[in-house]
XYZ file of N, CA, C and O in Angstrom:
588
model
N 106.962 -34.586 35.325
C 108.286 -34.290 35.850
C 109.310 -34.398 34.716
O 109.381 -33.473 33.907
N 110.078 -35.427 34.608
C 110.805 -35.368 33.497
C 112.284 -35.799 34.267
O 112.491 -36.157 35.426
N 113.041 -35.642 33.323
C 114.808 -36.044 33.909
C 115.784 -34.850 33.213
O 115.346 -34.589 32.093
N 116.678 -34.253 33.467
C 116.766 -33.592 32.928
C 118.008 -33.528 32.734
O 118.729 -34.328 33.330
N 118.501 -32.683 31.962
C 120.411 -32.793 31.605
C 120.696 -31.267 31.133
O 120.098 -30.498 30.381
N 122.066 -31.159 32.035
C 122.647 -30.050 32.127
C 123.930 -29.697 31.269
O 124.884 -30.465 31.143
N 123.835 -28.400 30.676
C 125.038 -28.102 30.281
C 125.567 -27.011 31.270
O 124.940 -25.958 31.390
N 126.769 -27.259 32.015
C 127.407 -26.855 33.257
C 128.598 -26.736 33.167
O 129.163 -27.438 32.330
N 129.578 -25.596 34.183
C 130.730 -25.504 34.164
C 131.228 -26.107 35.224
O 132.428 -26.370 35.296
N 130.071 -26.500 36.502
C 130.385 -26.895 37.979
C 131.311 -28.663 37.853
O 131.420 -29.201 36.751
N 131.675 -29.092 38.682
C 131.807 -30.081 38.815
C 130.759 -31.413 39.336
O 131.121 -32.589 39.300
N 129.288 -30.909 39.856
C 128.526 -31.477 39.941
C 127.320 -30.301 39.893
O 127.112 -29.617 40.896
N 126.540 -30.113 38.661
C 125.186 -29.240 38.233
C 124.519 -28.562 39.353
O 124.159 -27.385 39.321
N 124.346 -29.522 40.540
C 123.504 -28.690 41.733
C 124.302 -28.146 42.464
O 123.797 -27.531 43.404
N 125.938 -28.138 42.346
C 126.641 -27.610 43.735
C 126.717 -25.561 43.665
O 126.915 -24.784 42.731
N 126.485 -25.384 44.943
C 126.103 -24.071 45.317
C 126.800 -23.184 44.914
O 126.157 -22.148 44.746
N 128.328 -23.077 44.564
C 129.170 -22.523 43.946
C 130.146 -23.200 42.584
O 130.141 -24.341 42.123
N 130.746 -22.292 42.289
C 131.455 -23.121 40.843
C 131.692 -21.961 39.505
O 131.630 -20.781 39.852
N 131.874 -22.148 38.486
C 132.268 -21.566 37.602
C 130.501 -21.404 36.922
O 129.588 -22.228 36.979
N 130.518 -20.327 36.444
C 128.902 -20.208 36.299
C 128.960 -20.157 34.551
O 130.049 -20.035 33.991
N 127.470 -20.280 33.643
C 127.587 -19.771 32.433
C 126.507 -18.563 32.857
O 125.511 -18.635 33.577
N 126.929 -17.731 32.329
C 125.505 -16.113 32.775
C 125.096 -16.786 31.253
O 125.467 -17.541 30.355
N 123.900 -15.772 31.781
C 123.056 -15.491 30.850
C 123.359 -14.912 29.507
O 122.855 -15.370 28.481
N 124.254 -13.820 29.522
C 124.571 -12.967 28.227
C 125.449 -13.489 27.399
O 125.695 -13.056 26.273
N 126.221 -14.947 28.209
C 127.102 -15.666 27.429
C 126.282 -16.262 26.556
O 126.459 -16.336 25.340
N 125.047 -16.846 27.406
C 124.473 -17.896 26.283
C 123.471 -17.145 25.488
O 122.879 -17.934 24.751
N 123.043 -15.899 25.348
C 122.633 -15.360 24.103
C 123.381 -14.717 23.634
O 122.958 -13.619 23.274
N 124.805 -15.011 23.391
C 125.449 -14.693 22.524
C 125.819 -15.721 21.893
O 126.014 -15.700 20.678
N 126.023 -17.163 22.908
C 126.109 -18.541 21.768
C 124.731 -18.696 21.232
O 124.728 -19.508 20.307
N 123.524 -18.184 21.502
C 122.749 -18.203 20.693
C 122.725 -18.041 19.532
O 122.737 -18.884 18.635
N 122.672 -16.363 19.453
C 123.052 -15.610 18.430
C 123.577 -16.178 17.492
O 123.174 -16.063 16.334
N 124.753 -17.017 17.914
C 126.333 -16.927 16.520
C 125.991 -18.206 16.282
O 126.593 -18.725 15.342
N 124.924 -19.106 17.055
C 124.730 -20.214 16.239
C 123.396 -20.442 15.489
O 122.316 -20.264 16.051
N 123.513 -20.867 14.118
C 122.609 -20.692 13.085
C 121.550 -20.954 13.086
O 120.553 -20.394 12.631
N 121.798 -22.329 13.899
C 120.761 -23.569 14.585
C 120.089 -23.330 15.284
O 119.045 -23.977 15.372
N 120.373 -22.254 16.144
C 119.372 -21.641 17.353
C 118.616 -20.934 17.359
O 118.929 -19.893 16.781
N 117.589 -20.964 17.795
C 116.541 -19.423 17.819
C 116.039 -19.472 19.114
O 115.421 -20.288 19.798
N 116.623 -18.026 19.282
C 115.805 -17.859 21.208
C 114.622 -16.828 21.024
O 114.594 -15.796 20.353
N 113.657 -17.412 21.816
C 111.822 -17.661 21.585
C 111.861 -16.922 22.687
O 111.150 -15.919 22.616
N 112.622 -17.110 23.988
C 111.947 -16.282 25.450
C 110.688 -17.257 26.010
O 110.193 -17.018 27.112
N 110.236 -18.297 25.231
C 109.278 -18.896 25.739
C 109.130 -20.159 25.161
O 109.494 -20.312 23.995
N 108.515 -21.356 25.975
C 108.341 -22.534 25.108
C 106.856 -23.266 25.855
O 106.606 -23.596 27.014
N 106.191 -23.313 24.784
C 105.032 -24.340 25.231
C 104.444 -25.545 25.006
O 105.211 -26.348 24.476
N 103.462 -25.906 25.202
C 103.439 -27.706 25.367
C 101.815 -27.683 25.608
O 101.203 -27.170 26.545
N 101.182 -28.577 24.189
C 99.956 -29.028 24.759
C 100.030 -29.935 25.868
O 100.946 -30.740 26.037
N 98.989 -29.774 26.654
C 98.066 -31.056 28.119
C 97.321 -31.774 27.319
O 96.946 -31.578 26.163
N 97.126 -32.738 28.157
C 95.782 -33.894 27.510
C 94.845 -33.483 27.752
O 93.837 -34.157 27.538
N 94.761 -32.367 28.233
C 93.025 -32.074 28.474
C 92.550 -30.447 27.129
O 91.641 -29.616 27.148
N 93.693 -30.688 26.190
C 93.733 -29.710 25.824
C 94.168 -28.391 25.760
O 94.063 -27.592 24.830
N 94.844 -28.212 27.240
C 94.942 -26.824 27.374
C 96.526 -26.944 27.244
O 96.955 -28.084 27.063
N 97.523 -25.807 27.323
C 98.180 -25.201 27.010
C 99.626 -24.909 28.004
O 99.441 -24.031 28.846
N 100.796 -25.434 28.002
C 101.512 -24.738 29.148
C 102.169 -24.569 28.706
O 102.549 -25.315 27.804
N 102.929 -23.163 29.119
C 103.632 -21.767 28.635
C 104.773 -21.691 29.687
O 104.472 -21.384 30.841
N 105.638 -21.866 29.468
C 107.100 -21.429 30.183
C 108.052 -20.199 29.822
O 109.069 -20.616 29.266
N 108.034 -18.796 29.969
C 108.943 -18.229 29.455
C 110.291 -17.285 30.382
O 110.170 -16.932 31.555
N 111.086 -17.115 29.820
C 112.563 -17.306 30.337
C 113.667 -16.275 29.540
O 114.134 -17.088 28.742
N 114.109 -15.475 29.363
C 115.100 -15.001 29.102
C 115.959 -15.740 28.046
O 116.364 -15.233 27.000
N 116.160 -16.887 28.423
C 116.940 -17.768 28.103
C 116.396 -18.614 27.294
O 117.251 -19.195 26.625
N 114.766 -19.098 26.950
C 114.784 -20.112 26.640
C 114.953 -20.213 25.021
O 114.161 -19.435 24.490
N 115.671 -20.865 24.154
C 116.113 -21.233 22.994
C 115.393 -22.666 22.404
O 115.083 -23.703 22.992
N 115.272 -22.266 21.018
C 114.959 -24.032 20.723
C 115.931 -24.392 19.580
O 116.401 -23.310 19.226
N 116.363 -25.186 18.973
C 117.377 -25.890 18.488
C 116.406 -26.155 16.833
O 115.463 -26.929 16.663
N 116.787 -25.598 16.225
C 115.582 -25.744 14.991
C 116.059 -26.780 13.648
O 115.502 -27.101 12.598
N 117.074 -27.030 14.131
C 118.024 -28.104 13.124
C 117.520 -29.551 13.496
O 117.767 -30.596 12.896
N 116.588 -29.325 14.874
C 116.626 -30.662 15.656
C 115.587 -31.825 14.535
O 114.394 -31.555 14.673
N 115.700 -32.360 14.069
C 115.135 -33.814 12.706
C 113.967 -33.581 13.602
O 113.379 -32.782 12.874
N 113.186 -33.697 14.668
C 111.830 -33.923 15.134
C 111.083 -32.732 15.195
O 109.893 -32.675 15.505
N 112.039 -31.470 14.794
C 111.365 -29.921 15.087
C 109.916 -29.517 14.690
O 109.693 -29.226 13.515
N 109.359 -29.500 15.211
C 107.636 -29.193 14.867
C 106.850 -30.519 14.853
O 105.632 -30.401 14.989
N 107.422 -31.943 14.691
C 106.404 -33.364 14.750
C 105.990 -32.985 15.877
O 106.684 -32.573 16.806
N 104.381 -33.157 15.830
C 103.523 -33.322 16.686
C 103.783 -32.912 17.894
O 103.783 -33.645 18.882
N 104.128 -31.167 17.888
C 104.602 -30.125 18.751
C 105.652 -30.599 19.556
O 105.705 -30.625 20.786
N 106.623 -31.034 18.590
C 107.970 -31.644 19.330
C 109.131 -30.558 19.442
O 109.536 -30.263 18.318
N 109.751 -29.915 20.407
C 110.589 -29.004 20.080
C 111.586 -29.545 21.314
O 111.357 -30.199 22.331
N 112.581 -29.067 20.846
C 114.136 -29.061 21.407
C 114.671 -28.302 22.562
O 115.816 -28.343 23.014
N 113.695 -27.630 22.951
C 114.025 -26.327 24.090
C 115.252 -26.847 24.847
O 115.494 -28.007 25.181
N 116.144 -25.472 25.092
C 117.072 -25.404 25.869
C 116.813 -24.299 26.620
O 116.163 -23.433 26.035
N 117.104 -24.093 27.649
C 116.255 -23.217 28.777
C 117.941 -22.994 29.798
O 118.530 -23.848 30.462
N 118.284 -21.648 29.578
C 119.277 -20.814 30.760
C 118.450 -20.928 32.148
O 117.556 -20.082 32.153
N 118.468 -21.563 33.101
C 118.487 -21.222 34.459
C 119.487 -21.140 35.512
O 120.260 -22.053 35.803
N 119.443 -20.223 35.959
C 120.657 -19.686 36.644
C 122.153 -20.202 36.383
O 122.806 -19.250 35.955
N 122.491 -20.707 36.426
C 123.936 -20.999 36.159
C 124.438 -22.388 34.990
O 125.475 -22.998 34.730
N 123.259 -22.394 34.619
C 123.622 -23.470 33.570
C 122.333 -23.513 32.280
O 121.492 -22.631 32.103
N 122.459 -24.628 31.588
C 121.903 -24.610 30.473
C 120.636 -25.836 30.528
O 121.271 -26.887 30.614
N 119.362 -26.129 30.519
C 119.285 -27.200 31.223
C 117.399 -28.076 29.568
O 116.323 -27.631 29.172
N 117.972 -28.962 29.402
C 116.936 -29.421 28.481
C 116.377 -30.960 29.210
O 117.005 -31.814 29.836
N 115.267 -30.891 28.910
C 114.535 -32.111 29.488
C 113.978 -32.662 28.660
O 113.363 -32.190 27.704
N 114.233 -34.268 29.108
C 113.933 -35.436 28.529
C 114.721 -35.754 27.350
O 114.182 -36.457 26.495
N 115.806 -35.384 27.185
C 116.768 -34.969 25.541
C 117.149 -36.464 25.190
O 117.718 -37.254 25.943
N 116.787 -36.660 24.090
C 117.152 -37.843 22.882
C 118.846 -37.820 22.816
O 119.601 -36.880 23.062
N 119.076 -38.825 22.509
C 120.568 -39.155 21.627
C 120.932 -37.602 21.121
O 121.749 -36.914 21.733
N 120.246 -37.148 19.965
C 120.364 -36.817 19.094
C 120.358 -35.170 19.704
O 121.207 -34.426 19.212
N 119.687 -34.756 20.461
C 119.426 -34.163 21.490
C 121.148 -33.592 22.037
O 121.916 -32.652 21.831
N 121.077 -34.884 22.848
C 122.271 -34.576 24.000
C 123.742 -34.598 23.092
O 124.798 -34.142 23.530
N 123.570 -35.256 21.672
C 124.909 -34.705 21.140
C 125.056 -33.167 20.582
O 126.098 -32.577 20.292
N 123.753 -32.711 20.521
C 123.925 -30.961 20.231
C 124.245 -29.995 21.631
O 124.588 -28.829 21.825
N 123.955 -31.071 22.395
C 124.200 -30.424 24.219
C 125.802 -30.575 24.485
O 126.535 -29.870 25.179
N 126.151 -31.924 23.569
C 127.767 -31.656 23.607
C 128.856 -30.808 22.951
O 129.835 -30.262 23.459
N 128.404 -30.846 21.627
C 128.739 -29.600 20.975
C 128.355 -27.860 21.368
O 128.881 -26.916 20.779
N 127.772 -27.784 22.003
C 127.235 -25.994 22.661
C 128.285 -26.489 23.777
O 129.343 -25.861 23.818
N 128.063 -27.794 24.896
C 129.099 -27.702 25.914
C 130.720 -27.439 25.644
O 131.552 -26.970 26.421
N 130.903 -27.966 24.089
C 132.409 -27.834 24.056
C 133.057 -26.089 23.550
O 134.061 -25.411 23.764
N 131.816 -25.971 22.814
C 131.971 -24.266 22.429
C 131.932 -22.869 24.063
O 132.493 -21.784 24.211
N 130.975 -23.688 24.966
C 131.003 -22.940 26.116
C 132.361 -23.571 27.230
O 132.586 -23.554 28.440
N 132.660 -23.803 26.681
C 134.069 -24.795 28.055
C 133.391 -24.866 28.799
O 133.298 -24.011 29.680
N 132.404 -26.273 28.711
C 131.349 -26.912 30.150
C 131.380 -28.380 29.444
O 131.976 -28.840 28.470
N 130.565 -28.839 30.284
C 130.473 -30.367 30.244
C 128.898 -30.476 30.342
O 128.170 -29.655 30.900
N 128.498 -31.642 29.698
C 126.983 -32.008 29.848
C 126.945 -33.231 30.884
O 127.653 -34.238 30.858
N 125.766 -32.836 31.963
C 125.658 -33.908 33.039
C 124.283 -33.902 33.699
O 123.655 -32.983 34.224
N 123.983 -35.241 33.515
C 122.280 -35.356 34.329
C 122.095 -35.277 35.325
O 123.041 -35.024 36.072
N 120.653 -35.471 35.902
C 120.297 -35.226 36.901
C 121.165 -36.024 38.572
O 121.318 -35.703 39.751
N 121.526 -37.214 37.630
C 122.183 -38.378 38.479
C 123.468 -37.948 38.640
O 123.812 -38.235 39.787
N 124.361 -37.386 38.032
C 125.470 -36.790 37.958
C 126.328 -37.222 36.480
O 127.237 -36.630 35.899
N 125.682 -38.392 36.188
C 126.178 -38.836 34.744
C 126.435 -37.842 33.666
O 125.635 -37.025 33.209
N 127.988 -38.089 33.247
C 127.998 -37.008 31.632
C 127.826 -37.690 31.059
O 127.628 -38.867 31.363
N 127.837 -36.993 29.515
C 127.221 -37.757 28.533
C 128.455 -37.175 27.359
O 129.051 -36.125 27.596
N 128.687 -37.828 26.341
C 130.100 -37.693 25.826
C 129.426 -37.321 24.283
O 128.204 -37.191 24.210
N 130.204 -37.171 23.165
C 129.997 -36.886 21.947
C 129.319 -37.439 21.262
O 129.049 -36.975 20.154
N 128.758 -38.756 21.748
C 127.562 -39.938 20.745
C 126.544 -39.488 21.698
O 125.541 -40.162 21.464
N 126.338 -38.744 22.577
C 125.261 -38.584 23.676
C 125.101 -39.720 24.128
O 123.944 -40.127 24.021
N 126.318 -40.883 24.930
C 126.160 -42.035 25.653
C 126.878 -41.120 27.074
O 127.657 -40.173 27.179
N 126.165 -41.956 27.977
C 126.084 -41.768 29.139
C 127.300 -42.330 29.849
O 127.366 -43.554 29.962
N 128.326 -41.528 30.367
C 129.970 -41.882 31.093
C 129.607 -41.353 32.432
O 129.196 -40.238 32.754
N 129.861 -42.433 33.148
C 130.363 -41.862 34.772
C 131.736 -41.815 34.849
O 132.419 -42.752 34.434
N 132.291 -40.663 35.414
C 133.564 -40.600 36.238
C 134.232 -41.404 37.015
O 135.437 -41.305 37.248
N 133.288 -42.461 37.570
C 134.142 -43.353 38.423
C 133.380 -44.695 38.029
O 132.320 -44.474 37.443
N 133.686 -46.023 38.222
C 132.743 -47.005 38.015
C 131.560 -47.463 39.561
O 131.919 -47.785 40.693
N 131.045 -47.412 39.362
C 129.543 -47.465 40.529
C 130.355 -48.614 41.335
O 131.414 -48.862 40.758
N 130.222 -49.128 42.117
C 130.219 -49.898 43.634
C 129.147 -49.859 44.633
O 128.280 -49.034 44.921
N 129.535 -51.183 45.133
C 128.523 -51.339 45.959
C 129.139 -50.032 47.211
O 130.216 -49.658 47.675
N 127.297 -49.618 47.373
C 127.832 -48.480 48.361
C 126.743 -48.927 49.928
O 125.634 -49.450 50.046
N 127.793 -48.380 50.938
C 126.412 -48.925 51.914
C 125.143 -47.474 51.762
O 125.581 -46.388 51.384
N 124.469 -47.539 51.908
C 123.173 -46.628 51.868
C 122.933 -45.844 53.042
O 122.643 -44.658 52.880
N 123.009 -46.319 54.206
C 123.127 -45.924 55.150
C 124.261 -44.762 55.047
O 123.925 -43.625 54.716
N 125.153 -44.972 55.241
C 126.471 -43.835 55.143
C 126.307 -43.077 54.078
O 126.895 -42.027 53.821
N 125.435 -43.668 53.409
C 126.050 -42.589 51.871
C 124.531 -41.660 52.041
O 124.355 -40.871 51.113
N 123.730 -41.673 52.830
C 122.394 -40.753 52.883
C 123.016 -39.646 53.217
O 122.706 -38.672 52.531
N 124.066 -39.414 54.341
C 124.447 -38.372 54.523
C 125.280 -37.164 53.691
O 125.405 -35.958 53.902
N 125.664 -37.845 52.904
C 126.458 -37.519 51.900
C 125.526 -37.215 50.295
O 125.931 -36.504 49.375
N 124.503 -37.816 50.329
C 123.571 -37.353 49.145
C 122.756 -36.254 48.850
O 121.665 -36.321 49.416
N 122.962 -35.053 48.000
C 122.901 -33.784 47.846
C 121.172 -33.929 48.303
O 120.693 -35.063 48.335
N 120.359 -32.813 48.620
C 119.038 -32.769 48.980
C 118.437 -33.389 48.104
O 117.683 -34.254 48.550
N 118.485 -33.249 46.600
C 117.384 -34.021 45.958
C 117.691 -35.483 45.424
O 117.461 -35.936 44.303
N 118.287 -36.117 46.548
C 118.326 -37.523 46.390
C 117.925 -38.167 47.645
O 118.222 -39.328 47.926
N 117.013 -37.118 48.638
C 117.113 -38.116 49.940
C 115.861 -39.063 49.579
O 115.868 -40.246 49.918
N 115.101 -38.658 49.081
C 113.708 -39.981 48.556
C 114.003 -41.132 48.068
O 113.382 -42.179 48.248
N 115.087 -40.946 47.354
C 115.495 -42.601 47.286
C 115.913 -43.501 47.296
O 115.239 -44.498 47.037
């Protein structure tokens, strides 16, 4: 599975409407950035050896990234539908997710709703509180009712 972090124009990554990034925007910030190379595809050895292949329109890898090629380590950034979206992203990672976010007028934000600011540290918008659970199930977008 993984965790994943978004570069988004919405005010919260999963909401159904909002300010979108298309697609042709972000291969054009591709393009004009030096650092980038869009592949259309990114893959990943299994432990059993075999091979998994993801490809996408969108998907880009970040070739400036210090871990690029260790032990089939790559940076993928992957366009799906309305945003920009990389998984499992390092420090080092999520501060290149802030810089593309500030060039696209978006914001970077995880799966939890957390942004993440220019050191790639993790800022919430409001400070957490105790919440009752009960009341707040109703109110928690679909992919939070499990927990």
């Amino acid at each position: 599975m993984g965790y994943d972090v978004h570069i988004t124009r919405k005010q919260h990554w999963a909401d159904e409407t909002g300010p979108r990034i298309e697609l042709d925007e972000w291969l054009r910030y591709v393009e004009g950035d030096a650092e980038m190379r869009l592949d259309g595809a990114a893959e990943a050895g299994l432990a059993d050896g075999g091979t998994l292949r993801v490809e996408g329109p969108g998907i880009a890898v970040w070739v400036a990234y210090s871990g690029h090629g260790r032990d089939g380590n790559m940076a993928w950034f992957d366009h799906f539908e309305d945003r920009v979206t990389v998984k499992n992203p390092d420090r080092e990672i999520l501060r290149k997710m802030f810089a593309i976010a500030q060039a696209l007028d978006a914001r970077v934000q995880g799966d939890e709703g957390e942004g993440y600011d220019a050191d790639g540290e993790a800022v919430w918008d409001e400070p957490i509180q105790d919440v009752d659970l009960d009341a707040a199930d109703a109110q928690r977008p679909w992919w939070r009712f499990w927990d």
